[in-house]
């Protein structure tokens, strides 16, 4: 089959059994792969009453139609499961090499079920797949695990892709993720905890030589060149040349940089974190994903400050924000170190930093004291105390056991005024590394999303195609709702194709060309856009059945609060919130009371039977 191996690998951890399952072309055309295919398996096999840690929960890891092709950004993977923070649907992605290697090993996706009595890892290679003993890997961090598996199996650095959980995942911390290829993370909604519950330590895929068949390889090559040029030139070449930290000073100036747990929007040291300064200073070296056209990921060595000599991965913007301004920490070198500690222990960085920032604010205001925190002095910017706290959380030691449940549950347990300082949504997830009080569209998205993280990325290329306000007024309630509702499905298409946003930028027209070049289908732009909306709606239906109803689509007091300084003190979101949600539901074709898509919406998307 063009664009596909035609196979899904099934893994039963309870029985230690593996088998191949056929993937037909009709299913692939309906769901495209990645998040779409994972949503199908989740809805069909994981009932709403099944808990995230139940052996009956599945863990889907998949590539897409373009995986393993020449199109940049298509070695990405998508993970779909029932997640630990919301106990609802999860869709989260990671870059790296695994998506390409998976298809070269002969599979479009892996579906894991059951729970093993002993620790295992899954090894995929030229001849198939096997479960292997992972007892010697228990307790190792994600980099150590990657090195140990490659050494055991005799593979060099680029000869194998390994994604694993760290101690946080082993101990089922609710915001643990899976990490591979030196720090790439699929982390949202506690997918690492799900693997921990199954005692599956890692996935390891060899760089096999099985050939993939595409309908028009020449056309794919042309599109690859076009995509590469687009990635290089995006934002004036800022990301390509300097990485995502290039936007940190801009974020501070616009008021959407998270600083000290949303207590302020002012971070005087912002320019120290600018990639244009940090990359040359910290001796960065390119470490691209397979087919990467973006150069947004590098390895680096810290050359100044207390962490001088530390070697690790370059933080993404969200990690710079997490371990710099969010915890009141002004040293970029320390942010590099803490980012890598976070990855190696196996935490999703955003939730981890909301937890640490909340603890620091509680310490600042006397709600938590040294004796409550196992002797740690959690003052703002205390790097060593932060590192020790992360290790305690990963191993569920002392107060770390409470914090391992996530910021919402920890704040609820403490109660009192401290509850009002925590940043989260009513569903249990939390925002990405921004202050959404200055990005209303993302606050609306995060609060209502059915993926456990942002579901829509409004920065689509063709604003006319998706009927986006142009120019966009970010504090105009009508523009916010139009942008969010009309662009719904655009990011989902990328996640079904499993294409990195830093190479695709949700350029739907080019993606449709690539789908047809890969498969020979002659699929229309309208059909692909409908697929994106269909997957969003299916995830919506699933979560409603799981109890994630409209009454849970709320912001915590701090998350929905008013900025106290910076450029946006006169732009409170609260007075507009209910009206925006009402308007959003109307534009999406959902019942405002139940949250369920209306009959006309279901009929338009061809999923009437799945809503029952």
Coordinates of C-alpha atoms in Angstrom, one line a residue:
X1 CA 0.0 0.0 0.0
X2 CA 1.4 3.4 -0.9
X3 CA 2.4 5.5 2.1
X4 CA 1.8 2.6 4.6
X5 CA 3.2 -0.7 5.7
X6 CA -0.3 -2.0 6.0
X7 CA 0.5 -3.3 9.5
X8 CA 0.0 -2.4 13.2
X9 CA 2.0 -4.2 15.9
X10 CA -0.1 -5.4 18.8
X11 CA 1.5 -6.0 22.1
X12 CA -0.1 -7.8 25.1
X13 CA 2.1 -7.1 28.1
X14 CA 0.1 -9.4 30.4
X15 CA 0.6 -12.5 28.2
X16 CA 4.0 -11.4 26.7
X17 CA 2.4 -11.9 23.3
X18 CA 3.0 -9.9 20.0
X19 CA 1.1 -10.1 16.7
X20 CA 0.6 -8.2 13.5
X21 CA -2.8 -6.7 12.7
X22 CA -3.7 -5.6 9.1
X23 CA -4.3 -1.9 8.4
X24 CA -6.5 -1.5 5.4
X25 CA -6.6 1.5 3.0
X26 CA -10.1 2.5 3.8
X27 CA -9.3 2.9 7.5
X28 CA -6.1 4.9 6.7
X29 CA -8.0 7.2 4.4
X30 CA -10.7 7.9 7.1
X31 CA -8.2 8.6 9.9
X32 CA -4.8 9.3 8.0
X33 CA -2.8 7.7 10.8
X34 CA -1.2 9.1 13.9
X35 CA -3.7 10.8 16.2
X36 CA -6.6 9.8 14.0
X37 CA -5.8 6.1 14.0
X38 CA -5.0 6.2 17.7
X39 CA -8.4 7.8 18.4
X40 CA -10.1 5.0 16.5
X41 CA -8.3 2.4 18.7
X42 CA -9.1 4.3 21.9
X43 CA -12.8 4.7 21.2
X44 CA -13.2 1.0 20.1
X45 CA -11.1 -0.6 22.9
X46 CA -11.1 1.6 26.0
X47 CA -14.5 2.0 27.6
X48 CA -15.3 5.3 29.5
X49 CA -15.2 3.5 32.9
X50 CA -11.7 2.1 32.4
X51 CA -9.2 4.0 34.5
X52 CA -5.9 5.3 32.9
X53 CA -3.9 2.8 35.0
X54 CA -6.1 -0.2 34.2
X55 CA -4.4 -2.9 32.1
X56 CA -7.3 -2.6 29.7
X57 CA -6.2 0.9 28.8
X58 CA -4.2 1.0 25.5
X59 CA -1.0 2.9 24.7
X60 CA -1.0 3.8 21.0
X61 CA 2.3 5.0 19.4
X62 CA 2.1 5.7 15.7
X63 CA 3.5 7.3 12.6
X64 CA 1.6 8.7 9.6
X65 CA 1.3 8.4 5.9
X66 CA 4.3 10.6 5.3
X67 CA 6.5 8.9 7.9
X68 CA 9.8 7.7 6.5
X69 CA 9.4 9.9 3.4
X70 CA 11.6 12.8 2.3
X71 CA 9.1 15.3 3.6
X72 CA 10.7 17.2 6.5
X73 CA 9.3 16.7 10.0
X74 CA 7.7 13.3 9.3
X75 CA 9.8 11.2 11.7
X76 CA 7.6 12.5 14.5
X77 CA 5.4 10.1 16.6
X78 CA 1.9 10.6 18.0
X79 CA 0.9 8.9 21.3
X80 CA -2.8 8.4 22.1
X81 CA -4.0 6.9 25.4
X82 CA -6.2 7.6 28.4
X83 CA -4.1 10.0 30.3
X84 CA -3.2 10.2 34.0
X85 CA -4.0 13.9 34.7
X86 CA -7.5 14.1 33.2
X87 CA -8.4 10.4 33.0
X88 CA -9.5 11.2 29.5
X89 CA -8.2 11.1 26.0
X90 CA -4.7 12.2 25.3
X91 CA -2.9 13.1 22.1
X92 CA 0.7 14.2 22.4
X93 CA 3.6 14.2 19.9
X94 CA 7.4 13.9 19.9
X95 CA 10.0 14.7 17.3
X96 CA 13.2 12.7 16.7
X97 CA 13.7 9.7 14.5
X98 CA 11.3 7.0 15.8
X99 CA 8.5 7.6 13.4
X100 CA 10.7 6.9 10.4
X101 CA 12.5 4.0 12.0
X102 CA 9.1 2.4 13.0
X103 CA 7.9 2.3 9.4
X104 CA 11.2 1.0 8.2
X105 CA 10.8 -1.8 10.7
X106 CA 7.5 -2.6 9.0
X107 CA 4.8 -1.0 11.1
X108 CA 2.6 2.1 11.0
X109 CA 1.9 1.9 14.7
X110 CA 2.2 0.0 17.9
X111 CA -0.8 -0.7 20.2
X112 CA 0.1 -1.9 23.7
X113 CA -2.4 -3.4 26.2
X114 CA -2.2 -5.3 29.5
X115 CA 0.4 -5.1 32.3
X116 CA 3.5 -7.2 32.6
X117 CA 4.5 -8.8 35.9
X118 CA 8.1 -7.8 35.3
X119 CA 9.8 -4.9 33.5
X120 CA 10.2 -5.2 29.7
X121 CA 11.3 -3.1 26.7
X122 CA 10.1 -3.5 23.1
X123 CA 12.7 -4.1 20.4
X124 CA 11.8 -3.6 16.8
X125 CA 14.2 -4.6 14.0
X126 CA 14.5 -5.8 10.4
X127 CA 13.0 -9.2 11.2
X128 CA 10.1 -8.1 13.4
X129 CA 9.7 -7.3 17.1
X130 CA 10.3 -8.8 20.6
X131 CA 9.9 -8.0 24.3
X132 CA 13.1 -8.1 26.2
X133 CA 14.0 -8.1 29.9
X134 CA 14.4 -4.5 31.3
X135 CA 15.1 -5.3 34.9
X136 CA 18.6 -3.8 34.6
X137 CA 17.1 -0.6 33.3
X138 CA 14.8 0.1 36.2
X139 CA 15.9 3.3 38.0
X140 CA 17.9 4.6 35.0
X141 CA 17.1 8.0 33.6
X142 CA 16.0 8.4 30.0
X143 CA 19.5 9.1 28.6
X144 CA 21.0 6.3 30.5
X145 CA 18.3 4.0 29.2
X146 CA 18.9 5.0 25.7
X147 CA 22.6 4.4 26.0
X148 CA 22.2 1.1 27.8
X149 CA 19.8 -0.4 25.2
X150 CA 22.0 0.7 22.3
X151 CA 25.0 -0.8 24.0
X152 CA 23.2 -4.1 24.8
X153 CA 22.0 -4.5 21.2
X154 CA 25.1 -3.2 19.5
X155 CA 23.8 -0.1 17.8
X156 CA 25.6 3.2 17.3
X157 CA 24.0 6.6 18.1
X158 CA 22.0 7.1 14.9
X159 CA 21.5 3.3 14.2
X160 CA 18.6 3.1 16.7
X161 CA 15.9 5.3 18.1
X162 CA 14.9 4.7 21.7
X163 CA 12.0 6.3 23.6
X164 CA 11.7 5.5 27.3
X165 CA 10.3 6.5 30.6
X166 CA 12.5 7.7 33.5
X167 CA 12.0 7.2 37.3
X168 CA 9.0 9.5 37.1
X169 CA 7.2 7.2 34.7
X170 CA 8.2 4.1 36.6
X171 CA 6.6 5.6 39.7
X172 CA 3.6 6.7 37.8
X173 CA 3.9 10.4 38.4
X174 CA 0.9 11.9 36.7
X175 CA 2.9 14.3 34.6
X176 CA 5.6 11.9 33.3
X177 CA 6.2 11.5 29.6
X178 CA 8.3 9.4 27.2
X179 CA 11.6 10.7 26.0
X180 CA 13.9 9.7 23.1
X181 CA 16.7 10.7 20.7
X182 CA 18.4 12.8 23.4
X183 CA 15.4 14.6 24.9
X184 CA 12.5 14.7 22.5
X185 CA 9.3 14.3 24.5
X186 CA 5.7 13.1 24.1
X187 CA 4.7 14.2 27.6
X188 CA 1.3 15.7 28.0
X189 CA -1.4 14.2 30.3
X190 CA 0.9 11.6 31.9
X191 CA 1.5 9.2 29.1
X192 CA 4.7 8.1 30.9
X193 CA 2.7 7.0 33.9
X194 CA 0.5 4.8 31.6
X195 CA 3.7 3.0 30.4
X196 CA 4.8 2.7 34.0
X197 CA 1.5 1.0 34.9
X198 CA 2.2 -1.5 32.1
X199 CA 5.8 -2.0 33.2
X200 CA 7.1 -1.2 29.7
X201 CA 10.3 0.8 30.1
X202 CA 11.1 1.6 26.5
X203 CA 10.5 1.3 22.8
X204 CA 13.7 0.7 20.7
X205 CA 13.5 0.8 16.9
X206 CA 16.5 -0.1 14.7
X207 CA 17.2 1.8 11.5
X208 CA 16.1 -1.0 9.3
X209 CA 16.2 -1.1 5.5
X210 CA 12.7 -2.1 4.6
X211 CA 11.6 0.0 1.6
X212 CA 8.5 2.1 1.7
X213 CA 6.4 2.6 -1.5
X214 CA 5.1 6.0 -2.5
X215 CA 2.9 6.9 -5.5
X216 CA 4.9 9.8 -6.7
X217 CA 8.3 10.1 -5.1
X218 CA 9.4 12.9 -7.5
X219 CA 6.5 15.1 -6.3
X220 CA 7.3 14.3 -2.7
X221 CA 10.8 15.4 -3.4
X222 CA 9.6 18.7 -4.8
X223 CA 7.3 19.2 -1.8
X224 CA 10.2 18.4 0.6
X225 CA 12.3 21.1 -1.0
X226 CA 9.4 23.6 -0.7
X227 CA 8.8 22.7 3.0
X228 CA 12.6 23.0 3.7
X229 CA 12.7 26.5 2.4
X230 CA 9.6 27.5 4.3
X231 CA 11.1 26.1 7.6
X232 CA 14.4 28.0 7.0
X233 CA 12.6 31.3 6.3
X234 CA 9.9 31.2 9.0
X235 CA 9.9 34.2 11.2
X236 CA 12.8 35.7 9.2
X237 CA 14.9 32.7 9.9
X238 CA 14.9 33.2 13.7
X239 CA 14.0 29.6 14.7
X240 CA 16.3 28.1 12.1
X241 CA 19.3 30.2 13.2
X242 CA 18.7 30.7 16.9
X243 CA 16.1 28.1 18.1
X244 CA 12.8 28.7 19.9
X245 CA 14.5 30.7 22.7
X246 CA 14.7 33.5 20.2
X247 CA 11.1 34.4 21.2
X248 CA 11.6 34.7 24.9
X249 CA 12.4 38.5 25.0
X250 CA 9.4 39.0 22.6
X251 CA 7.2 37.0 25.0
X252 CA 8.2 39.2 28.0
X253 CA 7.6 42.4 26.0
X254 CA 4.1 41.2 25.0
X255 CA 3.3 40.0 28.5
X256 CA 2.9 36.3 27.8
X257 CA 6.1 35.1 29.5
X258 CA 5.2 33.2 32.7
X259 CA 7.1 34.8 35.6
X260 CA 7.0 33.6 39.2
X261 CA 3.8 31.6 38.8
X262 CA 1.9 34.5 37.2
X263 CA 2.7 36.9 40.1
X264 CA 4.4 39.2 37.6
X265 CA 5.0 39.7 33.9
X266 CA 8.4 41.4 34.3
X267 CA 11.6 39.4 33.8
X268 CA 14.7 41.8 33.7
X269 CA 17.1 39.0 32.6
X270 CA 15.1 38.1 29.5
X271 CA 17.8 39.0 27.0
X272 CA 20.3 36.6 28.7
X273 CA 18.0 33.7 27.4
X274 CA 17.9 34.9 23.8
X275 CA 19.1 32.2 21.5
X276 CA 21.1 34.7 19.5
X277 CA 23.2 35.1 22.6
X278 CA 23.0 31.6 24.1
X279 CA 23.7 29.4 21.1
X280 CA 27.2 30.9 20.3
X281 CA 28.0 31.2 24.0
X282 CA 27.2 27.6 25.0
X283 CA 29.0 25.9 22.1
X284 CA 25.9 24.5 20.5
X285 CA 26.1 21.7 17.9
X286 CA 23.3 20.7 15.6
X287 CA 21.6 17.4 16.4
X288 CA 18.7 17.3 13.9
X289 CA 15.8 14.9 13.7
X290 CA 15.5 12.7 10.7
X291 CA 14.8 14.9 7.6
X292 CA 14.9 18.0 9.8
X293 CA 14.7 21.3 8.0
X294 CA 14.3 23.5 11.0
X295 CA 17.5 23.3 13.2
X296 CA 15.4 24.2 16.2
X297 CA 17.1 21.5 18.3
X298 CA 20.8 21.4 19.3
X299 CA 23.1 20.0 21.9
X300 CA 25.1 22.4 24.0
X301 CA 27.8 22.8 26.7
X302 CA 27.3 25.5 29.4
X303 CA 30.4 27.8 29.4
X304 CA 29.8 30.1 32.3
X305 CA 28.2 30.3 35.8
X306 CA 27.8 27.6 38.5
X307 CA 26.8 25.0 35.9
X308 CA 29.8 25.6 33.7
X309 CA 30.8 22.3 31.9
X310 CA 27.3 20.8 31.9
X311 CA 26.5 19.1 28.6
X312 CA 23.0 18.3 27.4
X313 CA 20.2 19.2 25.0
X314 CA 19.3 22.7 24.2
X315 CA 16.0 23.6 25.9
X316 CA 13.0 24.5 23.8
X317 CA 11.3 27.8 24.5
X318 CA 8.9 26.1 27.0
X319 CA 11.8 24.7 28.9
X320 CA 13.7 28.0 29.0
X321 CA 10.5 29.6 30.4
X322 CA 9.9 26.8 32.9
X323 CA 13.3 26.8 34.5
X324 CA 14.1 30.5 34.1
X325 CA 11.4 33.0 34.6
X326 CA 8.6 30.7 35.9
X327 CA 10.8 29.8 39.0
X328 CA 12.4 33.2 39.2
X329 CA 15.8 31.9 38.1
X330 CA 18.0 34.3 36.0
X331 CA 20.9 32.0 34.9
X332 CA 20.6 30.4 31.4
X333 CA 23.2 27.8 32.3
X334 CA 21.2 26.6 35.3
X335 CA 18.1 26.5 33.1
X336 CA 19.9 24.2 30.7
X337 CA 20.9 21.9 33.6
X338 CA 17.4 21.8 35.1
X339 CA 15.8 21.2 31.7
X340 CA 18.0 18.2 31.2
X341 CA 17.3 16.9 34.7
X342 CA 13.6 17.2 34.1
X343 CA 13.9 15.3 30.8
X344 CA 16.2 12.6 32.3
X345 CA 13.9 12.0 35.2
X346 CA 11.0 11.8 32.7
X347 CA 8.8 14.8 33.5
X348 CA 6.7 16.9 31.1
X349 CA 8.3 20.3 31.7
X350 CA 5.2 22.6 31.8
X351 CA 3.3 20.7 34.6
X352 CA 6.6 20.2 36.5
X353 CA 7.3 23.9 36.5
X354 CA 3.7 24.8 37.5
X355 CA 4.2 22.4 40.4
X356 CA 7.6 23.9 41.4
X357 CA 6.4 27.5 40.9
X358 CA 3.4 26.8 43.1
X359 CA 5.6 25.3 45.8
X360 CA 7.9 28.4 45.7
X361 CA 4.9 30.8 46.0
X362 CA 3.6 28.7 48.9
X363 CA 7.0 28.9 50.5
X364 CA 7.2 32.6 49.9
X365 CA 3.9 33.2 51.6
X366 CA 4.4 30.8 54.5
X367 CA 1.9 28.1 53.4
X368 CA 4.7 25.6 53.1
X369 CA 7.8 25.6 55.3
X370 CA 11.2 23.9 55.2
X371 CA 9.9 21.1 57.5
X372 CA 7.0 20.4 55.1
X373 CA 9.4 20.1 52.2
X374 CA 11.9 17.5 53.5
X375 CA 14.3 20.2 54.5
X376 CA 14.4 22.1 51.2
X377 CA 14.4 25.9 51.1
X378 CA 12.2 26.5 48.1
X379 CA 13.0 30.2 47.6
X380 CA 12.6 31.7 44.2
X381 CA 15.5 30.8 41.9
X382 CA 17.0 28.2 44.2
X383 CA 18.5 25.8 41.6
X384 CA 19.8 23.0 43.9
X385 CA 16.6 22.9 45.9
X386 CA 14.6 22.7 42.6
X387 CA 16.8 19.8 41.4
X388 CA 16.3 18.0 44.8
X389 CA 12.6 18.6 44.7
X390 CA 12.3 17.1 41.2
X391 CA 14.2 14.0 42.3
X392 CA 11.9 13.7 45.3
X393 CA 8.8 13.9 43.0
X394 CA 10.2 11.4 40.5
X395 CA 10.8 8.9 43.3
X396 CA 7.6 9.9 45.3
X397 CA 9.7 10.7 48.4
X398 CA 8.3 12.7 51.2
X399 CA 6.2 15.7 50.0
X400 CA 7.2 14.7 46.5
X401 CA 4.5 12.0 46.7
X402 CA 1.8 14.6 47.0
X403 CA 3.3 16.8 44.3
X404 CA 3.6 13.7 42.0
X405 CA -0.2 13.9 41.6
X406 CA 0.1 17.2 39.8
X407 CA -0.6 20.8 40.8
X408 CA -4.4 20.6 40.8
X409 CA -4.6 17.7 43.1
X410 CA -1.8 19.0 45.3
X411 CA -3.6 22.4 45.6
X412 CA -6.9 20.8 46.3
X413 CA -5.3 18.7 49.1
X414 CA -3.7 21.7 50.7
X415 CA -6.8 23.9 50.3
X416 CA -7.1 27.4 51.8
X417 CA -5.6 30.4 50.0
X418 CA -2.9 28.2 48.5
X419 CA -5.5 26.7 46.2
X420 CA -5.9 30.0 44.5
X421 CA -2.3 30.3 43.6
X422 CA -2.2 27.1 41.5
X423 CA -2.4 27.2 37.7
X424 CA -4.6 24.5 36.1
X425 CA -7.9 23.8 34.3
X426 CA -11.0 22.1 35.7
X427 CA -10.2 19.0 33.7
X428 CA -6.9 18.6 35.5
X429 CA -4.5 19.6 32.7
X430 CA -2.5 22.8 32.7
X431 CA -1.3 25.4 30.1
X432 CA 1.8 25.3 28.0
X433 CA 4.7 27.5 28.9
X434 CA 2.9 30.8 28.4
X435 CA 0.9 33.3 30.4
X436 CA -2.4 32.8 28.7
X437 CA -3.8 35.9 30.3
X438 CA -2.1 37.6 27.3
X439 CA -3.1 34.7 24.9
X440 CA -6.8 34.3 25.3
X441 CA -7.2 32.0 22.3
X442 CA -4.9 29.5 24.0
X443 CA -6.6 29.8 27.3
X444 CA -9.9 29.0 25.6
X445 CA -8.2 26.1 23.8
X446 CA -6.5 24.6 26.8
X447 CA -9.6 24.8 29.0
X448 CA -11.9 23.1 26.5
X449 CA -9.4 20.8 24.7
X450 CA -10.0 17.1 24.6
X451 CA -6.3 16.1 24.1
X452 CA -4.9 17.0 27.5
X453 CA -3.0 19.9 26.0
X454 CA -3.5 22.5 23.2
X455 CA -5.7 21.1 20.5
X456 CA -5.5 23.9 18.0
X457 CA -2.6 26.1 16.8
X458 CA -4.0 29.3 15.4
X459 CA -0.9 30.2 13.5
X460 CA -2.1 28.4 10.4
X461 CA -0.5 29.5 7.2
X462 CA -3.6 30.2 5.1
X463 CA -5.8 32.4 7.2
X464 CA -8.4 32.7 4.4
X465 CA -8.7 28.9 4.0
X466 CA -9.5 28.5 7.7
X467 CA -11.5 31.8 7.9
X468 CA -9.3 33.4 10.5
X469 CA -9.5 37.0 11.5
X470 CA -6.8 38.8 9.6
X471 CA -5.4 40.8 11.2
X472 CA -6.0 39.1 14.4
X473 CA -6.8 41.2 17.5
X474 CA -5.7 39.0 20.4
X475 CA -7.8 40.7 23.0
X476 CA -11.0 40.9 20.9
X477 CA -13.4 38.3 22.2
X478 CA -15.0 37.8 18.8
X479 CA -11.7 37.3 17.1
X480 CA -10.5 34.9 19.8
X481 CA -13.6 32.7 19.3
X482 CA -13.5 32.9 15.5
X483 CA -9.8 32.0 15.4
X484 CA -10.2 29.0 17.8
X485 CA -13.4 27.6 16.3
X486 CA -12.6 28.1 12.6
X487 CA -9.1 26.7 12.8
X488 CA -10.2 23.6 14.8
X489 CA -8.9 20.6 13.0
X490 CA -5.9 22.3 11.4
X491 CA -3.4 21.1 14.0
X492 CA -5.1 17.7 14.2
X493 CA -4.3 17.1 10.5
X494 CA -0.6 17.6 11.3
X495 CA -0.9 15.2 14.2
X496 CA -2.7 12.6 12.0
X497 CA 0.1 12.9 9.4
X498 CA 2.5 13.2 12.4
X499 CA 4.4 16.1 10.9
X500 CA 6.4 18.5 13.1
X501 CA 4.8 21.9 13.4
X502 CA 8.2 23.6 12.9
X503 CA 8.3 22.2 9.4
X504 CA 4.7 22.1 8.3
X505 CA 3.2 25.2 10.1
X506 CA -0.2 23.6 9.4
X507 CA 0.1 24.4 5.7
X508 CA -2.9 22.3 4.8
X509 CA -2.8 22.8 1.0
X510 CA 0.8 21.5 0.9
X511 CA -0.1 18.6 3.2
X512 CA -2.9 17.6 0.9
X513 CA -0.5 17.6 -2.0
X514 CA 1.9 15.4 0.0
X515 CA -0.9 13.0 1.0
X516 CA -1.8 12.5 -2.7
X517 CA 1.8 12.2 -3.8
X518 CA 2.4 9.5 -1.1
X519 CA -0.8 7.5 -1.6
X520 CA -2.1 8.3 -5.1
X521 CA -5.6 8.9 -3.6
X522 CA -6.5 12.3 -5.1
X523 CA -8.1 13.2 -1.8
X524 CA -9.6 16.7 -1.8
X525 CA -8.7 19.7 0.5
X526 CA -12.3 19.7 1.8
X527 CA -12.1 16.0 2.8
X528 CA -8.8 16.4 4.7
X529 CA -10.2 19.4 6.5
X530 CA -13.2 17.4 7.5
X531 CA -11.0 14.6 8.8
X532 CA -9.3 17.1 11.1
X533 CA -12.7 18.2 12.5
X534 CA -13.9 14.6 12.7
X535 CA -11.1 13.5 14.9
X536 CA -11.6 16.6 17.2
X537 CA -15.3 15.7 17.5
X538 CA -14.6 12.0 18.2
X539 CA -12.2 13.0 21.0
X540 CA -14.9 15.3 22.3
X541 CA -17.5 12.5 22.4
X542 CA -15.1 10.1 24.1
X543 CA -14.2 12.6 26.9
X544 CA -17.9 13.5 27.5
X545 CA -18.5 9.8 28.1
X546 CA -15.6 9.7 30.5
X547 CA -17.2 12.5 32.5
X548 CA -15.2 15.5 31.3
X549 CA -18.3 17.6 31.0
X550 CA -18.8 21.3 30.3
X551 CA -18.8 22.1 34.1
X552 CA -15.1 21.1 34.2
X553 CA -14.2 23.6 31.4
X554 CA -13.0 26.2 33.9
X555 CA -9.8 28.0 34.8
X556 CA -8.3 28.0 38.2
X557 CA -8.5 31.3 40.1
X558 CA -4.8 32.2 39.2
X559 CA -5.0 31.0 35.6
X560 CA -8.0 33.2 34.8
X561 CA -6.8 36.1 36.9
X562 CA -5.9 39.7 35.9
X563 CA -2.3 40.7 35.2
X564 CA -0.9 42.9 37.9
X565 CA 1.9 44.5 35.9
X566 CA 3.4 44.5 32.4
X567 CA 1.6 45.6 29.3
X568 CA -1.8 43.9 29.9
X569 CA -3.1 45.1 33.2
X570 CA -6.1 46.6 31.5
X571 CA -7.1 43.4 29.7
X572 CA -8.8 41.0 32.1
X573 CA -10.3 37.9 30.5
X574 CA -12.9 37.1 33.2
X575 CA -15.6 39.6 32.1
X576 CA -15.6 38.0 28.6
X577 CA -15.2 34.4 29.5
X578 CA -18.7 33.0 29.6
X579 CA -19.7 34.8 26.5
X580 CA -16.7 33.5 24.6
X581 CA -17.4 29.9 25.7
X582 CA -21.1 30.3 24.7
X583 CA -20.1 31.7 21.3
X584 CA -17.5 28.9 20.8
X585 CA -20.0 26.2 21.5
X586 CA -22.4 27.7 19.0
X587 CA -19.7 27.9 16.3
X588 CA -18.6 24.3 16.9
X589 CA -22.2 23.0 16.7
X590 CA -22.2 21.7 20.3
X591 CA -25.0 21.6 22.8
X592 CA -24.2 24.2 25.4
X593 CA -25.6 22.2 28.3
X594 CA -24.4 18.7 27.6
X595 CA -21.3 19.5 25.5
X596 CA -22.4 16.9 23.0
X597 CA -22.1 17.7 19.2
X598 CA -25.5 18.4 17.8
X599 CA -27.1 15.9 15.4
X600 CA -26.4 18.2 12.4
X601 CA -22.7 18.4 13.3
X602 CA -22.5 14.6 13.7
X603 CA -24.3 14.1 10.3
X604 CA -22.0 16.5 8.6
X605 CA -18.9 14.6 9.8
X606 CA -20.4 11.2 9.1
X607 CA -20.1 9.9 12.7
X608 CA -23.7 9.7 13.9
X609 CA -23.3 6.1 15.0
X610 CA -20.2 6.8 17.1
X611 CA -22.0 9.3 19.3
X612 CA -24.4 6.6 20.8

